[in-house]
PDB file of C-alpha atoms and ligand atoms in Angstrom:
ATOM      1  CA  MET A 234      -0.350   0.012   0.109  1.00 98.00           C
ATOM      2  CA  GLN A 235       1.636   4.009  -1.201  1.00 98.00           C
ATOM      3  CA  THR A 236       0.173   6.403   0.743  1.00 98.00           C
ATOM      4  CA  ALA A 237      -0.032  10.360  -1.511  1.00 98.00           C
ATOM      5  CA  CYS A 238      -0.179  13.611   0.968  1.00 98.00           C
ATOM      6  CA  THR A 239      -0.619  15.867  -2.219  1.00 98.00           C
ATOM      7  CA  LYS A 240      -1.722  16.143  -5.515  1.00 98.00           C
ATOM      8  CA  ASP A 241       0.930  15.689  -7.410  1.00 98.00           C
ATOM      9  CA  GLU A 242       2.504  12.786  -5.296  1.00 98.00           C
ATOM     10  CA  LEU A 243      -1.095  10.959  -6.129  1.00 98.00           C
ATOM     11  CA  ARG A 244      -1.061  11.879 -10.082  1.00 98.00           C
ATOM     12  CA  THR A 245       2.426   9.870  -9.257  1.00 98.00           C
ATOM     13  CA  LEU A 246       1.178   6.871  -8.300  1.00 98.00           C
ATOM     14  CA  LEU A 247      -1.704   5.884 -10.406  1.00 98.00           C
ATOM     15  CA  ALA A 248       0.033   7.245 -13.653  1.00 98.00           C
ATOM     16  CA  PRO A 249       1.382   3.046 -13.759  1.00 98.00           C
ATOM     17  CA  VAL A 250      -3.060   2.077 -13.800  1.00 98.00           C
ATOM     18  CA  ARG A 251      -4.382   4.187 -15.550  1.00 98.00           C
ATOM     19  CA  GLY A 252      -6.409   2.318 -18.133  1.00 97.00           C
ATOM     20  CA  LYS A 253      -7.085  -0.423 -15.631  1.00 98.00           C
ATOM     21  CA  ARG A 254      -9.768  -0.734 -13.248  1.00 98.00           C
ATOM     22  CA  ILE A 255      -9.716   1.754 -10.923  1.00 98.00           C
ATOM     23  CA  VAL A 256     -12.293   1.889  -7.577  1.00 99.00           C
ATOM     24  CA  LEU A 257     -12.757   4.523  -4.811  1.00 99.00           C
ATOM     25  CA  VAL A 258     -13.932   5.071  -2.054  1.00 98.00           C
ATOM     26  CA  PRO A 259     -13.976   8.318  -0.422  1.00 98.00           C
ATOM     27  CA  THR A 260     -13.906   8.750   3.789  1.00 98.00           C
ATOM     28  CA  MET A 261     -13.726  11.372   6.069  1.00 98.00           C
ATOM     29  CA  GLY A 262     -11.392   9.066   7.930  1.00 97.00           C
ATOM     30  CA  ALA A 263     -12.676   7.736  11.759  1.00 96.00           C
ATOM     31  CA  LEU A 264     -12.635   4.143   9.829  1.00 97.00           C
ATOM     32  CA  HIS A 265     -14.583   2.132  11.378  1.00 96.00           C
ATOM     33  CA  GLU A 266     -16.023  -1.428  10.096  1.00 96.00           C
ATOM     34  CA  GLY A 267     -18.837  -0.382   7.438  1.00 96.00           C
ATOM     35  CA  HIS A 268     -15.914   1.411   5.546  1.00 97.00           C
ATOM     36  CA  ALA A 269     -13.975  -1.336   5.940  1.00 98.00           C
ATOM     37  CA  THR A 270     -16.866  -3.228   4.178  1.00 98.00           C
ATOM     38  CA  LEU A 271     -17.165  -0.627   1.565  1.00 98.00           C
ATOM     39  CA  LEU A 272     -12.823  -1.076   0.863  1.00 98.00           C
ATOM     40  CA  ARG A 273     -13.589  -4.141   0.499  1.00 98.00           C
ATOM     41  CA  GLN A 274     -16.128  -4.331  -2.177  1.00 98.00           C
ATOM     42  CA  ALA A 275     -13.859  -1.855  -3.331  1.00 98.00           C
ATOM     43  CA  ARG A 276     -10.681  -4.543  -3.597  1.00 98.00           C
ATOM     44  CA  ALA A 277     -13.324  -7.367  -5.301  1.00 98.00           C
ATOM     45  CA  LEU A 278     -14.313  -4.729  -7.714  1.00 98.00           C
ATOM     46  CA  ALA A 279     -11.235  -4.122  -8.896  1.00 98.00           C
ATOM     47  CA  GLY A 280      -9.982  -7.726  -8.508  1.00 98.00           C
ATOM     48  CA  ALA A 281      -6.187  -8.268  -8.374  1.00 97.00           C
ATOM     49  CA  GLU A 282      -5.506  -6.915 -11.758  1.00 97.00           C
ATOM     50  CA  GLY A 283      -7.486  -2.746 -10.775  1.00 98.00           C
ATOM     51  CA  CYS A 284      -6.453  -0.614  -8.481  1.00 98.00           C
ATOM     52  CA  VAL A 285      -8.282   0.829  -5.268  1.00 98.00           C
ATOM     53  CA  VAL A 286      -8.080   4.355  -4.067  1.00 99.00           C
ATOM     54  CA  ALA A 287      -8.604   5.735  -0.320  1.00 98.00           C
ATOM     55  CA  SER A 288      -9.568   8.856   0.222  1.00 98.00           C
ATOM     56  CA  VAL A 289      -9.235  10.006   4.089  1.00 98.00           C
ATOM     57  CA  PHE A 290      -9.424  13.887   4.199  1.00 98.00           C
ATOM     58  CA  LEU A 291     -12.294  15.774   7.198  1.00 98.00           C
ATOM     59  CA  ASN A 292     -13.631  17.675   4.439  1.00 98.00           C
ATOM     60  CA  PRO A 293     -14.528  21.933   5.982  1.00 97.00           C
ATOM     61  CA  VAL A 294     -16.209  22.629   3.160  1.00 97.00           C
ATOM     62  CA  GLN A 295     -19.290  20.518   3.954  1.00 97.00           C
ATOM     63  CA  PHE A 296     -19.886  21.046   7.820  1.00 95.00           C
ATOM     64  CA  ASP A 297     -22.004  23.797   8.806  1.00 89.00           C
ATOM     65  CA  ASN A 298     -21.310  23.381  12.030  1.00 90.00           C
ATOM     66  CA  ALA A 299     -18.321  23.950  13.031  1.00 92.00           C
ATOM     67  CA  GLY A 300     -18.481  22.669  16.733  1.00 91.00           C
ATOM     68  CA  ASP A 301     -19.795  19.455  14.164  1.00 90.00           C
ATOM     69  CA  LEU A 302     -15.925  19.890  12.376  1.00 94.00           C
ATOM     70  CA  ALA A 303     -13.733  20.589  15.746  1.00 94.00           C
ATOM     71  CA  THR A 304     -15.005  17.417  17.304  1.00 92.00           C
ATOM     72  CA  TYR A 305     -15.361  15.506  14.222  1.00 92.00           C
ATOM     73  CA  PRO A 306     -13.081  12.178  15.576  1.00 93.00           C
ATOM     74  CA  GLN A 307      -9.966  11.390  13.484  1.00 95.00           C
ATOM     75  CA  THR A 308      -7.862   8.418  13.902  1.00 97.00           C
ATOM     76  CA  PRO A 309      -4.825   8.191  10.828  1.00 97.00           C
ATOM     77  CA  GLU A 310      -2.785   5.757  12.116  1.00 98.00           C
ATOM     78  CA  ALA A 311      -6.266   3.331  12.619  1.00 98.00           C
ATOM     79  CA  ASP A 312      -7.445   4.627   9.311  1.00 98.00           C
ATOM     80  CA  LEU A 313      -4.298   3.376   7.675  1.00 98.00           C
ATOM     81  CA  GLN A 314      -4.100  -0.131   9.100  1.00 98.00           C
ATOM     82  CA  THR A 315      -7.409  -1.034   7.805  1.00 98.00           C
ATOM     83  CA  CYS A 316      -6.197  -0.067   4.567  1.00 98.00           C
ATOM     84  CA  LEU A 317      -4.148  -1.549   4.513  1.00 98.00           C
ATOM     85  CA  ALA A 318      -6.105  -4.804   6.504  1.00 98.00           C
ATOM     86  CA  CYS A 319      -8.775  -3.670   3.890  1.00 98.00           C
ATOM     87  CA  GLY A 320      -6.342  -4.322   0.577  1.00 98.00           C
ATOM     88  CA  VAL A 321      -6.336  -0.472  -0.702  1.00 98.00           C
ATOM     89  CA  ASP A 322      -3.559  -0.150  -2.867  1.00 98.00           C
ATOM     90  CA  VAL A 323      -2.985   3.865  -2.677  1.00 98.00           C
ATOM     91  CA  VAL A 324      -4.812   5.972   0.422  1.00 98.00           C
ATOM     92  CA  PHE A 325      -4.958   9.815  -0.924  1.00 98.00           C
ATOM     93  CA  MET A 326      -4.350  11.781   2.714  1.00 98.00           C
ATOM     94  CA  PRO A 327      -4.872  15.226   2.200  1.00 98.00           C
ATOM     95  CA  THR A 328      -4.033  18.423   3.659  1.00 98.00           C
ATOM     96  CA  PRO A 329      -7.300  21.326   3.477  1.00 98.00           C
ATOM     97  CA  ASP A 330      -4.504  23.318   1.764  1.00 98.00           C
ATOM     98  CA  ILE A 331      -3.580  21.041  -0.472  1.00 98.00           C
ATOM     99  CA  MET A 332      -6.653  20.299  -1.281  1.00 98.00           C
ATOM    100  CA  TYR A 333      -8.872  23.760  -1.409  1.00 98.00           C
ATOM    101  CA  CYS A 334      -7.052  27.206  -2.663  1.00 98.00           C
ATOM    102  CA  PRO A 335      -7.637  30.315  -0.152  1.00 97.00           C
ATOM    103  CA  ASP A 336      -9.509  31.891  -2.955  1.00 98.00           C
ATOM    104  CA  ARG A 337     -11.690  28.942  -4.336  1.00 97.00           C
ATOM    105  CA  SER A 338     -14.327  30.489  -5.792  1.00 98.00           C
ATOM    106  CA  ILE A 339     -16.239  27.338  -7.785  1.00 97.00           C
ATOM    107  CA  THR A 340     -19.293  26.019  -6.353  1.00 96.00           C
ATOM    108  CA  LEU A 341     -21.718  23.064  -7.024  1.00 97.00           C
ATOM    109  CA  GLU A 342     -24.976  23.424  -6.126  1.00 95.00           C
ATOM    110  CA  GLU A 343     -27.606  20.379  -6.963  1.00 97.00           C
ATOM    111  CA  THR A 344     -30.701  22.144  -6.685  1.00 97.00           C
ATOM    112  CA  HIS A 345     -33.497  19.436  -6.327  1.00 97.00           C
ATOM    113  CA  LEU A 346     -32.450  16.929  -3.734  1.00 97.00           C
ATOM    114  CA  SER A 347     -30.418  19.146  -1.673  1.00 97.00           C
ATOM    115  CA  THR A 348     -33.424  21.226  -0.304  1.00 97.00           C
ATOM    116  CA  VAL A 349     -35.022  18.190   1.320  1.00 98.00           C
ATOM    117  CA  LEU A 350     -34.165  15.819   4.062  1.00 98.00           C
ATOM    118  CA  CYS A 351     -30.387  16.789   5.697  1.00 97.00           C
ATOM    119  CA  GLY A 352     -29.909  19.828   2.899  1.00 97.00           C
ATOM    120  CA  ALA A 353     -33.009  21.285   4.582  1.00 97.00           C
ATOM    121  CA  LYS A 354     -31.613  21.096   7.766  1.00 95.00           C
ATOM    122  CA  ARG A 355     -27.517  21.705   6.911  1.00 94.00           C
ATOM    123  CA  PRO A 356     -26.776  24.521   4.572  1.00 94.00           C
ATOM    124  CA  GLY A 357     -24.714  23.847   2.020  1.00 96.00           C
ATOM    125  CA  HIS A 358     -23.238  21.183   3.494  1.00 97.00           C
ATOM    126  CA  PHE A 359     -24.127  19.285  -0.296  1.00 98.00           C
ATOM    127  CA  ALA A 360     -22.828  21.575  -2.162  1.00 98.00           C
ATOM    128  CA  GLY A 361     -19.092  21.454  -0.193  1.00 98.00           C
ATOM    129  CA  VAL A 362     -20.257  17.098  -0.986  1.00 98.00           C
ATOM    130  CA  CYS A 363     -20.898  17.912  -4.158  1.00 98.00           C
ATOM    131  CA  LEU A 364     -17.673  19.927  -4.557  1.00 98.00           C
ATOM    132  CA  VAL A 365     -14.986  17.689  -2.936  1.00 98.00           C
ATOM    133  CA  VAL A 366     -16.372  14.580  -4.572  1.00 98.00           C
ATOM    134  CA  ASN A 367     -15.975  16.517  -8.406  1.00 98.00           C
ATOM    135  CA  LYS A 368     -12.114  17.523  -6.643  1.00 98.00           C
ATOM    136  CA  LEU A 369     -11.808  13.307  -5.913  1.00 98.00           C
ATOM    137  CA  PHE A 370     -13.321  12.130  -9.071  1.00 98.00           C
ATOM    138  CA  ASN A 371     -10.633  14.547 -11.438  1.00 98.00           C
ATOM    139  CA  LEU A 372      -7.644  13.425  -9.720  1.00 98.00           C
ATOM    140  CA  VAL A 373      -8.005   9.796  -9.679  1.00 98.00           C
ATOM    141  CA  GLN A 374     -10.240   9.529 -12.153  1.00 98.00           C
ATOM    142  CA  PRO A 375     -11.125   6.441 -11.174  1.00 98.00           C
ATOM    143  CA  THR A 376     -13.362   4.127 -13.074  1.00 98.00           C
ATOM    144  CA  ASP A 377     -15.851   2.848 -10.300  1.00 99.00           C
ATOM    145  CA  ALA A 378     -16.396   5.068  -6.641  1.00 99.00           C
ATOM    146  CA  ILE A 379     -18.623   2.979  -3.654  1.00 98.00           C
ATOM    147  CA  PHE A 380     -20.205   5.449  -1.159  1.00 98.00           C
ATOM    148  CA  GLY A 381     -22.642   3.705   1.206  1.00 98.00           C
ATOM    149  CA  LYS A 382     -26.394   3.684   2.080  1.00 98.00           C
ATOM    150  CA  LYS A 383     -26.975   5.384   5.162  1.00 97.00           C
ATOM    151  CA  ASP A 384     -26.015   8.279   2.968  1.00 98.00           C
ATOM    152  CA  TYR A 385     -28.641   8.092   0.929  1.00 98.00           C
ATOM    153  CA  GLN A 386     -29.238  11.758   0.530  1.00 98.00           C
ATOM    154  CA  GLN A 387     -25.735  11.827  -0.378  1.00 98.00           C
ATOM    155  CA  LEU A 388     -25.207   8.779  -2.791  1.00 98.00           C
ATOM    156  CA  ALA A 389     -29.037  10.373  -4.944  1.00 98.00           C
ATOM    157  CA  ILE A 390     -26.703  13.559  -5.166  1.00 98.00           C
ATOM    158  CA  LEU A 391     -23.790  12.007  -6.118  1.00 98.00           C
ATOM    159  CA  ARG A 392     -25.723   9.924  -9.041  1.00 98.00           C
ATOM    160  CA  ARG A 393     -27.420  13.644 -10.250  1.00 97.00           C
ATOM    161  CA  MET A 394     -23.772  15.273 -10.517  1.00 98.00           C
ATOM    162  CA  VAL A 395     -23.240  12.173 -12.781  1.00 98.00           C
ATOM    163  CA  ARG A 396     -25.313  11.948 -14.516  1.00 98.00           C
ATOM    164  CA  ASP A 397     -26.581  16.064 -15.123  1.00 98.00           C
ATOM    165  CA  LEU A 398     -22.032  16.635 -15.276  1.00 98.00           C
ATOM    166  CA  ASP A 399     -22.126  13.074 -17.560  1.00 98.00           C
ATOM    167  CA  ILE A 400     -18.860  12.000 -15.430  1.00 98.00           C
ATOM    168  CA  PRO A 401     -17.758   8.566 -17.220  1.00 98.00           C
ATOM    169  CA  ILE A 402     -17.790   7.065 -13.748  1.00 98.00           C
ATOM    170  CA  THR A 403     -20.154   4.277 -12.418  1.00 98.00           C
ATOM    171  CA  LEU A 404     -21.251   5.295  -8.501  1.00 98.00           C
ATOM    172  CA  HIS A 405     -22.132   2.112  -6.167  1.00 98.00           C
ATOM    173  CA  GLY A 406     -24.416   2.218  -3.108  1.00 98.00           C
ATOM    174  CA  ALA A 407     -23.549  -0.238  -0.422  1.00 98.00           C
ATOM    175  CA  GLU A 408     -26.027  -1.448   2.353  1.00 97.00           C
ATOM    176  CA  ILE A 409     -25.943   0.041   5.792  1.00 98.00           C
ATOM    177  CA  VAL A 410     -23.638  -1.970   7.720  1.00 97.00           C
ATOM    178  CA  ARG A 411     -25.219  -2.297  11.537  1.00 98.00           C
ATOM    179  CA  GLY A 412     -24.001  -2.799  15.028  1.00 96.00           C
ATOM    180  CA  GLU A 413     -25.380  -6.120  16.376  1.00 97.00           C
ATOM    181  CA  ASP A 414     -28.282  -4.371  18.067  1.00 97.00           C
ATOM    182  CA  GLY A 415     -29.256  -2.860  15.180  1.00 97.00           C
ATOM    183  CA  LEU A 416     -27.441   0.687  15.368  1.00 97.00           C
ATOM    184  CA  ALA A 417     -26.096   2.442  11.966  1.00 98.00           C
ATOM    185  CA  LEU A 418     -22.695   2.308  12.161  1.00 97.00           C
ATOM    186  CA  SER A 419     -21.568   5.861  12.291  1.00 95.00           C
ATOM    187  CA  SER A 420     -17.709   7.246  13.050  1.00 90.00           C
ATOM    188  CA  ARG A 421     -19.822  10.271  15.458  1.00 92.00           C
ATOM    189  CA  ASN A 422     -20.801   7.278  17.485  1.00 95.00           C
ATOM    190  CA  VAL A 423     -18.022   7.471  19.148  1.00 93.00           C
ATOM    191  CA  ARG A 424     -19.028  10.926  20.424  1.00 94.00           C
ATOM    192  CA  LEU A 425     -22.633   9.454  22.725  1.00 96.00           C
ATOM    193  CA  THR A 426     -23.057   9.293  26.492  1.00 95.00           C
ATOM    194  CA  PRO A 427     -23.388   5.752  27.518  1.00 96.00           C
ATOM    195  CA  GLU A 428     -26.453   6.494  27.775  1.00 94.00           C
ATOM    196  CA  HIS A 429     -26.950   7.008  24.611  1.00 95.00           C
ATOM    197  CA  ARG A 430     -25.411   4.589  23.360  1.00 96.00           C
ATOM    198  CA  ALA A 431     -27.365   2.098  25.021  1.00 95.00           C
ATOM    199  CA  ALA A 432     -30.398   4.083  23.582  1.00 95.00           C
ATOM    200  CA  ALA A 433     -29.666   5.163  19.872  1.00 96.00           C
ATOM    201  CA  PRO A 434     -30.622   0.282  18.340  1.00 96.00           C
ATOM    202  CA  GLY A 435     -34.576   1.837  19.383  1.00 96.00           C
ATOM    203  CA  ILE A 436     -33.942   4.539  15.211  1.00 97.00           C
ATOM    204  CA  ARG A 437     -33.648   0.820  14.017  1.00 97.00           C
ATOM    205  CA  ARG A 438     -36.394  -0.648  16.278  1.00 97.00           C
ATOM    206  CA  ALA A 439     -38.856   2.215  14.979  1.00 97.00           C
ATOM    207  CA  LEU A 440     -37.803   1.985  11.556  1.00 98.00           C
ATOM    208  CA  LEU A 441     -38.992  -1.626  11.307  1.00 98.00           C
ATOM    209  CA  ALA A 442     -42.045  -1.533  13.243  1.00 98.00           C
ATOM    210  CA  ALA A 443     -42.812   0.941  10.446  1.00 98.00           C
ATOM    211  CA  ALA A 444     -41.405  -0.706   7.106  1.00 97.00           C
ATOM    212  CA  GLU A 445     -44.048  -3.582   8.396  1.00 97.00           C
ATOM    213  CA  ALA A 446     -46.308  -1.374   8.794  1.00 97.00           C
ATOM    214  CA  TYR A 447     -46.141   0.511   5.661  1.00 98.00           C
ATOM    215  CA  GLY A 448     -45.501  -2.803   3.904  1.00 96.00           C
ATOM    216  CA  ALA A 449     -49.522  -3.512   5.759  1.00 96.00           C
ATOM    217  CA  GLY A 450     -51.010  -0.505   4.377  1.00 96.00           C
ATOM    218  CA  ALA A 451     -50.367   2.285   6.665  1.00 97.00           C
ATOM    219  CA  ASP A 452     -50.489   5.263   5.610  1.00 96.00           C
ATOM    220  CA  ILE A 453     -47.665   7.450   5.287  1.00 97.00           C
ATOM    221  CA  VAL A 454     -49.211  10.666   7.940  1.00 97.00           C
ATOM    222  CA  SER A 455     -49.569   7.335  10.117  1.00 98.00           C
ATOM    223  CA  VAL A 456     -46.271   5.875   9.668  1.00 98.00           C
ATOM    224  CA  CYS A 457     -43.925   8.919  10.196  1.00 98.00           C
ATOM    225  CA  ALA A 458     -46.686  10.078  13.082  1.00 98.00           C
ATOM    226  CA  ASP A 459     -45.603   6.635  14.931  1.00 98.00           C
ATOM    227  CA  VAL A 460     -41.950   6.993  14.547  1.00 98.00           C
ATOM    228  CA  GLN A 461     -41.321  10.601  15.429  1.00 98.00           C
ATOM    229  CA  ALA A 462     -43.341   9.101  18.777  1.00 97.00           C
ATOM    230  CA  ALA A 463     -41.062   6.228  18.824  1.00 97.00           C
ATOM    231  CA  LEU A 464     -38.040   8.389  19.140  1.00 96.00           C
ATOM    232  CA  SER A 465     -39.310  11.342  20.800  1.00 96.00           C
ATOM    233  CA  ALA A 466     -40.066   8.651  23.186  1.00 94.00           C
ATOM    234  CA  ILE A 467     -35.580   8.113  23.916  1.00 90.00           C
ATOM    235  CA  PRO A 468     -34.881  10.025  26.666  1.00 86.00           C
ATOM    236  CA  GLY A 469     -33.031  13.006  25.702  1.00 85.00           C
ATOM    237  CA  VAL A 470     -33.402  12.658  21.762  1.00 95.00           C
ATOM    238  CA  VAL A 471     -34.440  16.105  19.589  1.00 97.00           C
ATOM    239  CA  VAL A 472     -36.092  14.061  16.539  1.00 98.00           C
ATOM    240  CA  ASP A 473     -34.207  16.494  13.772  1.00 98.00           C
ATOM    241  CA  TYR A 474     -36.732  14.985  10.543  1.00 98.00           C
ATOM    242  CA  VAL A 475     -38.712  12.034   9.702  1.00 98.00           C
ATOM    243  CA  GLU A 476     -39.787  11.463   6.151  1.00 98.00           C
ATOM    244  CA  LEU A 477     -41.134   9.307   3.579  1.00 98.00           C
ATOM    245  CA  VAL A 478     -40.144  10.245   0.540  1.00 98.00           C
ATOM    246  CA  ASP A 479     -39.605   8.873  -2.839  1.00 97.00           C
ATOM    247  CA  ALA A 480     -36.375   7.077  -3.279  1.00 97.00           C
ATOM    248  CA  GLU A 481     -34.681   8.258  -6.662  1.00 94.00           C
ATOM    249  CA  ASN A 482     -36.194  11.954  -6.676  1.00 95.00           C
ATOM    250  CA  LEU A 483     -36.962  11.979  -2.778  1.00 97.00           C
ATOM    251  CA  HIS A 484     -39.800  14.159  -2.763  1.00 97.00           C
ATOM    252  CA  ALA A 485     -43.008  13.966  -1.747  1.00 96.00           C
ATOM    253  CA  VAL A 486     -44.564   9.973  -2.208  1.00 97.00           C
ATOM    254  CA  THR A 487     -47.441  10.322  -5.543  1.00 96.00           C
ATOM    255  CA  ASP A 488     -46.789   7.094  -6.530  1.00 95.00           C
ATOM    256  CA  GLU A 489     -47.146   4.622  -3.559  1.00 95.00           C
ATOM    257  CA  ARG A 490     -45.645   1.779  -6.027  1.00 94.00           C
ATOM    258  CA  ARG A 491     -42.529   3.386  -6.576  1.00 96.00           C
ATOM    259  CA  LEU A 492     -39.861   2.130  -3.414  1.00 97.00           C
ATOM    260  CA  ALA A 493     -39.398   4.531  -1.349  1.00 98.00           C
ATOM    261  CA  LEU A 494     -37.480   6.295   2.120  1.00 98.00           C
ATOM    262  CA  LEU A 495     -38.403   6.518   5.398  1.00 98.00           C
ATOM    263  CA  ALA A 496     -34.964   8.913   6.298  1.00 98.00           C
ATOM    264  CA  VAL A 497     -34.737   9.810   9.831  1.00 98.00           C
ATOM    265  CA  ALA A 498     -32.357  12.573  11.595  1.00 98.00           C
ATOM    266  CA  ALA A 499     -32.246  12.630  15.753  1.00 98.00           C
ATOM    267  CA  PHE A 500     -29.703  14.443  18.214  1.00 97.00           C
ATOM    268  CA  PHE A 501     -28.748  12.396  20.543  1.00 96.00           C
ATOM    269  CA  GLY A 502     -27.368  15.533  22.528  1.00 93.00           C
ATOM    270  CA  GLU A 503     -24.804  16.712  21.125  1.00 91.00           C
ATOM    271  CA  VAL A 504     -24.915  14.318  18.609  1.00 94.00           C
ATOM    272  CA  ARG A 505     -26.949  14.206  15.598  1.00 95.00           C
ATOM    273  CA  LEU A 506     -27.337  10.286  13.862  1.00 97.00           C
ATOM    274  CA  ILE A 507     -29.366   9.405  10.145  1.00 98.00           C
ATOM    275  CA  ASP A 508     -30.445   6.701   9.757  1.00 98.00           C
ATOM    276  CA  ASN A 509     -32.793   5.411   6.411  1.00 98.00           C
ATOM    277  CA  ILE A 510     -34.712   2.394   5.456  1.00 98.00           C
ATOM    278  CA  GLU A 511     -36.167   1.161   1.789  1.00 98.00           C
ATOM    279  CA  LEU A 512     -40.121   0.980   2.135  1.00 97.00           C
ATOM    280  CA  SER A 513     -42.328  -0.826  -0.404  1.00 96.00           C
ATOM    281  CA  ARG A 514     -46.313  -1.667  -0.420  1.00 94.00           C
ATOM    282  CA  ASN A 515     -46.689  -5.500  -0.331  1.00 82.00           C
ATOM    283  CA  VAL A 516     -48.987  -6.061  -2.963  1.00 66.00           C
TER     284      VAL A 516
HETATM  285  O1  PAF B 207     -19.727  10.166   2.990  1.00 88.37           O
HETATM  286  C1  PAF B 207     -18.072  10.633   3.566  1.00 88.37           C
HETATM  287  O2  PAF B 207     -18.036  10.568   3.858  1.00 88.37           O
HETATM  288  C2  PAF B 207     -17.793  12.648   2.779  1.00 88.37           C
HETATM  289  O3  PAF B 207     -19.284  13.052   2.547  1.00 88.37           O
HETATM  290  C3  PAF B 207     -17.359  12.183   1.744  1.00 88.37           C
HETATM  291  C4  PAF B 207     -18.356  11.705   0.690  1.00 88.37           C
HETATM  292  C5  PAF B 207     -15.882  11.399   2.033  1.00 88.37           C
HETATM  293  C6  PAF B 207     -16.955  13.561   1.388  1.00 88.37           C
HETATM  294  O4  PAF B 207     -16.470  14.097   2.127  1.00 88.37           O
END
């Protein structure tokens, strides 16, 4: 495994593999088993001949909350060990001053899918994601990139970016990785208090109950109300949103035969957790 910290180092490391399959897994570090799963999928996709690139970059541009950025866990040494164990070929670990010119003046904004769910709560977040992912795509020039479905909205927006900008990269969505108690793995979980950590799997239970109710024909308003009530009953939790939307365009469901998405965000103290589940009617 080789590590690049600058754009020139990255170009040099990737020069010999141009023309082969290059699979990129962008991350912000603090890697956990969810990331490791993406990295192993990337290895399988790239095969023995291809190249797996992981980026580890805590992107300041996508944080709408300075406190969240300042407390975001950073574990670079452990991240390198995880990448090595998962068969990564090249790790790109730039600093913000390497990634961004101080007078950068180009923005990249998706204007439809970004207006709802987390986008409505975190102004500028998805523009920052689109900007950094676009830069990573230009720098690495991968054939494929893998993103987790825990950030379902992010994946939908990046699919839209690739489609609308004719970016010749195939995106793959990976299923959410959960702990045995059902909590979706997240770098932010380490910041939960023991009480909140013990209560957080309640999110998954609420989503599963909702999936069953929706499948059996419950209406959208009552499904959302039940999830809202279940989450609000967890001590110390402040619900940010509970929404049931069309899984592709993330706006109101207009055709219940299509796949739907139930997405939630909730604050456990200072820590904001998100989760989601795909839903369909059993008809
Ligand atoms: O999902 C993440 O970790 C980040 O949003 C990403 C895609 C690495 C961009 O910084």
